[in-house]
C-alpha atoms as a printed R data frame, in Angstrom:
    type eleno elety resid chain resno       x       y       z
1   ATOM     1    CA   UNK     A     1   0.000   0.000   0.000
2   ATOM     2    CA   UNK     A     2   1.337   3.421  -0.820
3   ATOM     3    CA   UNK     A     3   2.411   5.733   1.971
4   ATOM     4    CA   UNK     A     4  -0.312   8.322   1.505
5   ATOM     5    CA   UNK     A     5  -3.082   5.720   1.478
6   ATOM     6    CA   UNK     A     6  -1.610   4.073   4.558
7   ATOM     7    CA   UNK     A     7  -1.559   7.474   6.293
8   ATOM     8    CA   UNK     A     8  -5.159   8.169   5.261
9   ATOM     9    CA   UNK     A     9  -6.331   4.783   6.492
10  ATOM    10    CA   UNK     A    10  -4.527   5.321   9.805
11  ATOM    11    CA   UNK     A    11  -6.114   8.773  10.151
12  ATOM    12    CA   UNK     A    12  -9.523   7.281   9.365
13  ATOM    13    CA   UNK     A    13  -8.955   4.674  12.078
14  ATOM    14    CA   UNK     A    14  -7.931   7.422  14.507
15  ATOM    15    CA   UNK     A    15 -11.038   9.511  13.844
16  ATOM    16    CA   UNK     A    16 -13.277   6.433  14.014
17  ATOM    17    CA   UNK     A    17 -11.715   5.352  17.305
18  ATOM    18    CA   UNK     A    18 -12.093   8.922  18.630
19  ATOM    19    CA   UNK     A    19 -15.825   8.832  17.906
20  ATOM    20    CA   UNK     A    20 -16.199   5.294  19.289
21  ATOM    21    CA   UNK     A    21 -14.284   6.210  22.460
22  ATOM    22    CA   UNK     A    22 -16.485   9.176  23.222
23  ATOM    23    CA   UNK     A    23 -19.634   7.203  22.377
24  ATOM    24    CA   UNK     A    24 -18.473   4.537  24.831
25  ATOM    25    CA   UNK     A    25 -17.938   7.272  27.417
26  ATOM    26    CA   UNK     A    26 -21.509   8.479  26.885
27  ATOM    27    CA   UNK     A    27 -22.831   4.938  27.334
28  ATOM    28    CA   UNK     A    28 -20.680   4.504  30.437
29  ATOM    29    CA   UNK     A    29 -21.919   7.748  31.996
30  ATOM    30    CA   UNK     A    30 -25.574   7.228  31.072
31  ATOM    31    CA   UNK     A    31 -26.548   5.202  34.183
32  ATOM    32    CA   UNK     A    32 -24.880   7.724  36.496
33  ATOM    33    CA   UNK     A    33 -25.716  11.051  34.904
34  ATOM    34    CA   UNK     A    34 -28.636  10.283  32.608
35  ATOM    35    CA   UNK     A    35 -28.877  12.668  29.668
36  ATOM    36    CA   UNK     A    36 -26.130  14.813  31.145
37  ATOM    37    CA   UNK     A    37 -23.691  12.007  30.355
38  ATOM    38    CA   UNK     A    38 -24.412  12.425  26.652
39  ATOM    39    CA   UNK     A    39 -24.057  16.204  26.914
40  ATOM    40    CA   UNK     A    40 -20.790  15.777  28.829
41  ATOM    41    CA   UNK     A    41 -19.501  13.390  26.171
42  ATOM    42    CA   UNK     A    42 -20.401  15.780  23.338
43  ATOM    43    CA   UNK     A    43 -18.647  18.582  25.217
44  ATOM    44    CA   UNK     A    44 -15.659  16.304  25.655
45  ATOM    45    CA   UNK     A    45 -15.536  15.677  21.911
46  ATOM    46    CA   UNK     A    46 -15.395  19.403  21.240
47  ATOM    47    CA   UNK     A    47 -12.907  20.187  24.011
48  ATOM    48    CA   UNK     A    48 -10.618  17.306  23.014
49  ATOM    49    CA   UNK     A    49 -10.302  18.317  19.345
50  ATOM    50    CA   UNK     A    50  -6.794  19.760  19.928
51  ATOM    51    CA   UNK     A    51  -5.790  16.390  21.399
52  ATOM    52    CA   UNK     A    52  -7.134  14.689  18.265
53  ATOM    53    CA   UNK     A    53  -5.051  17.036  16.129
54  ATOM    54    CA   UNK     A    54  -1.960  16.271  18.240
55  ATOM    55    CA   UNK     A    55  -2.658  12.536  17.979
56  ATOM    56    CA   UNK     A    56  -3.009  12.848  14.191
57  ATOM    57    CA   UNK     A    57   0.332  14.658  14.039
58  ATOM    58    CA   UNK     A    58   2.004  11.963  16.162
59  ATOM    59    CA   UNK     A    59   0.383   9.304  13.965
60  ATOM    60    CA   UNK     A    60   1.740  10.864  10.795
61  ATOM    61    CA   UNK     A    61   5.232  11.402  12.198
62  ATOM    62    CA   UNK     A    62   5.595   7.958  13.812
63  ATOM    63    CA   UNK     A    63   3.462   6.020  11.321
64  ATOM    64    CA   UNK     A    64   5.933   3.196  10.712
65  ATOM    65    CA   UNK     A    65   6.673   2.690  14.384
66  ATOM    66    CA   UNK     A    66   2.961   2.659  15.246
67  ATOM    67    CA   UNK     A    67   2.273   0.149  12.476
68  ATOM    68    CA   UNK     A    68   5.119  -2.062  13.708
69  ATOM    69    CA   UNK     A    69   4.292  -1.830  17.439
70  ATOM    70    CA   UNK     A    70   0.611  -0.882  17.815
71  ATOM    71    CA   UNK     A    71   0.148  -2.490  21.236
72  ATOM    72    CA   UNK     A    72   3.031  -0.559  22.797
73  ATOM    73    CA   UNK     A    73   1.779   2.729  21.354
74  ATOM    74    CA   UNK     A    74  -1.804   2.045  22.425
75  ATOM    75    CA   UNK     A    75  -0.644   1.217  25.975
76  ATOM    76    CA   UNK     A    76   1.527   4.343  26.162
77  ATOM    77    CA   UNK     A    77  -1.144   6.692  24.788
78  ATOM    78    CA   UNK     A    78  -3.477   7.017  27.835
79  ATOM    79    CA   UNK     A    79  -0.732   8.031  30.320
80  ATOM    80    CA   UNK     A    80   0.690  10.429  27.728
81  ATOM    81    CA   UNK     A    81  -2.743  11.977  27.157
82  ATOM    82    CA   UNK     A    82  -3.207  12.329  30.918
83  ATOM    83    CA   UNK     A    83   0.182  13.992  31.346
84  ATOM    84    CA   UNK     A    84  -0.464  16.439  28.511
85  ATOM    85    CA   UNK     A    85  -3.976  17.174  29.781
86  ATOM    86    CA   UNK     A    86  -2.744  17.831  33.332
87  ATOM    87    CA   UNK     A    87   0.055  20.059  32.031
88  ATOM    88    CA   UNK     A    88  -2.287  22.039  29.783
89  ATOM    89    CA   UNK     A    89  -4.987  22.461  32.417
90  ATOM    90    CA   UNK     A    90  -2.537  23.384  35.166
91  ATOM    91    CA   UNK     A    91  -0.573  25.705  32.896
92  ATOM    92    CA   UNK     A    92  -3.580  27.556  31.538
93  ATOM    93    CA   UNK     A    93  -5.916  27.699  34.543
94  ATOM    94    CA   UNK     A    94  -4.085  27.290  37.831
95  ATOM    95    CA   UNK     A    95  -0.419  28.205  37.572
96  ATOM    96    CA   UNK     A    96  -1.124  31.921  37.321
97  ATOM    97    CA   UNK     A    97  -3.406  31.832  40.372
98  ATOM    98    CA   UNK     A    98  -0.516  30.859  42.642
99  ATOM    99    CA   UNK     A    99  -1.305  27.148  42.917
100 ATOM   100    CA   UNK     A   100   1.524  24.669  43.104
101 ATOM   101    CA   UNK     A   101   1.092  21.371  41.274
102 ATOM   102    CA   UNK     A   102   0.273  19.626  44.571
103 ATOM   103    CA   UNK     A   103  -2.333  22.272  45.422
104 ATOM   104    CA   UNK     A   104  -3.788  21.792  41.977
105 ATOM   105    CA   UNK     A   105  -4.032  18.010  42.392
106 ATOM   106    CA   UNK     A   106  -5.764  18.512  45.760
107 ATOM   107    CA   UNK     A   107  -8.531  20.648  44.245
108 ATOM   108    CA   UNK     A   108 -11.939  19.028  44.233
109 ATOM   109    CA   UNK     A   109 -12.856  17.172  41.008
110 ATOM   110    CA   UNK     A   110  -9.361  17.265  39.475
111 ATOM   111    CA   UNK     A   111  -8.841  13.552  40.132
112 ATOM   112    CA   UNK     A   112 -12.346  12.757  38.847
113 ATOM   113    CA   UNK     A   113 -11.716  14.687  35.637
114 ATOM   114    CA   UNK     A   114  -8.342  12.962  35.295
115 ATOM   115    CA   UNK     A   115 -10.067   9.583  35.610
116 ATOM   116    CA   UNK     A   116 -12.505  10.582  32.848
117 ATOM   117    CA   UNK     A   117  -9.584  11.642  30.641
118 ATOM   118    CA   UNK     A   118  -7.735   8.358  31.202
119 ATOM   119    CA   UNK     A   119 -10.910   6.314  30.740
120 ATOM   120    CA   UNK     A   120 -11.710   8.032  27.458
121 ATOM   121    CA   UNK     A   121  -8.099   7.747  26.273
122 ATOM   122    CA   UNK     A   122  -8.148   4.024  27.099
123 ATOM   123    CA   UNK     A   123 -11.370   3.491  25.149
124 ATOM   124    CA   UNK     A   124 -10.031   5.436  22.167
125 ATOM   125    CA   UNK     A   125  -6.770   3.509  22.350
126 ATOM   126    CA   UNK     A   126  -8.514   0.125  22.403
127 ATOM   127    CA   UNK     A   127 -10.784   1.173  19.544
128 ATOM   128    CA   UNK     A   128  -7.752   2.280  17.513
129 ATOM   129    CA   UNK     A   129  -5.938  -0.988  18.235
130 ATOM   130    CA   UNK     A   130  -8.952  -2.928  16.963
131 ATOM   131    CA   UNK     A   131  -9.928  -0.793  13.958
132 ATOM   132    CA   UNK     A   132  -6.606   0.307  12.444
133 ATOM   133    CA   UNK     A   133  -5.497  -3.072  11.034
134 ATOM   134    CA   UNK     A   134  -8.987  -3.753   9.693
135 ATOM   135    CA   UNK     A   135  -9.213  -0.427   7.898
136 ATOM   136    CA   UNK     A   136  -5.687  -0.899   6.525
137 ATOM   137    CA   UNK     A   137  -6.639  -4.391   5.280
138 ATOM   138    CA   UNK     A   138  -9.815  -3.090   3.623
139 ATOM   139    CA   UNK     A   139  -7.914  -0.327   1.845
140 ATOM   140    CA   UNK     A   140  -5.278  -2.821   0.683
141 ATOM   141    CA   UNK     A   141  -7.972  -5.224  -0.529
142 ATOM   142    CA   UNK     A   142  -9.792  -2.438  -2.374
143 ATOM   143    CA   UNK     A   143  -6.531  -1.416  -4.062
144 ATOM   144    CA   UNK     A   144  -5.842  -5.017  -4.990
145 ATOM   145    CA   UNK     A   145  -9.296  -5.464  -6.476
146 ATOM   146    CA   UNK     A   146  -9.016  -2.218  -8.402
147 ATOM   147    CA   UNK     A   147  -5.655  -3.291  -9.790
148 ATOM   148    CA   UNK     A   148  -7.071  -6.685 -10.784
149 ATOM   149    CA   UNK     A   149 -10.095  -5.285 -12.539
150 ATOM   150    CA   UNK     A   150  -8.176  -2.784 -14.667
151 ATOM   151    CA   UNK     A   151  -8.809  -3.770 -18.224
152 ATOM   152    CA   UNK     A   152 -11.401  -6.315 -17.127
153 ATOM   153    CA   UNK     A   153 -15.066  -5.447 -17.285
154 ATOM   154    CA   UNK     A   154 -16.105  -7.718 -14.430
155 ATOM   155    CA   UNK     A   155 -14.967  -7.743 -10.808
156 ATOM   156    CA   UNK     A   156 -12.342 -10.351 -10.067
157 ATOM   157    CA   UNK     A   157 -13.026 -12.152  -6.824
158 ATOM   158    CA   UNK     A   158  -9.668 -13.853  -6.556
159 ATOM   159    CA   UNK     A   159  -6.660 -12.498  -4.775
160 ATOM   160    CA   UNK     A   160  -3.525 -12.599  -6.829
161 ATOM   161    CA   UNK     A   161  -2.935 -12.365 -10.552
162 ATOM   162    CA   UNK     A   162  -6.029 -12.806 -12.657
163 ATOM   163    CA   UNK     A   163  -6.205 -15.052 -15.684
164 ATOM   164    CA   UNK     A   164  -8.117 -14.076 -18.737
165 ATOM   165    CA   UNK     A   165 -10.612 -16.672 -19.934
166 ATOM   166    CA   UNK     A   166  -9.514 -18.630 -22.973
167 ATOM   167    CA   UNK     A   167 -11.799 -18.501 -25.974
């Protein structure tokens, strides 16, 4: 598969896993918060768009390494997301108010929000681990079929070189 198609399929898997992760969060929060869980999940989707952009950039830069070691990357992603989220939230909201990092971590609901971030990152990571190889395989199969049917009027259902019927 060509590099650009591989990158597009990986980005499609990332966006799909992003949506699936936040949908799973909404389902998870539904028994506890009712309709507010869905609203919270939709808000999370909007607020986390910069994290999706950063993940897409990391995916494009480290594409070969992620394709070679997807489990390691998917296991390392949730703690990395948590660390970046804590750094961004502390740096933008609390550092200028005179809070130390320990004061910040002691504030009410910081740990609960951190758990939601890690939970969502874990669900997105698992969804990416499951969907990325399947999307890559479908793109490769579609390319193979398109290559096989060039010059042929009917769709070839075999994988590999096609033989023309003898007359």
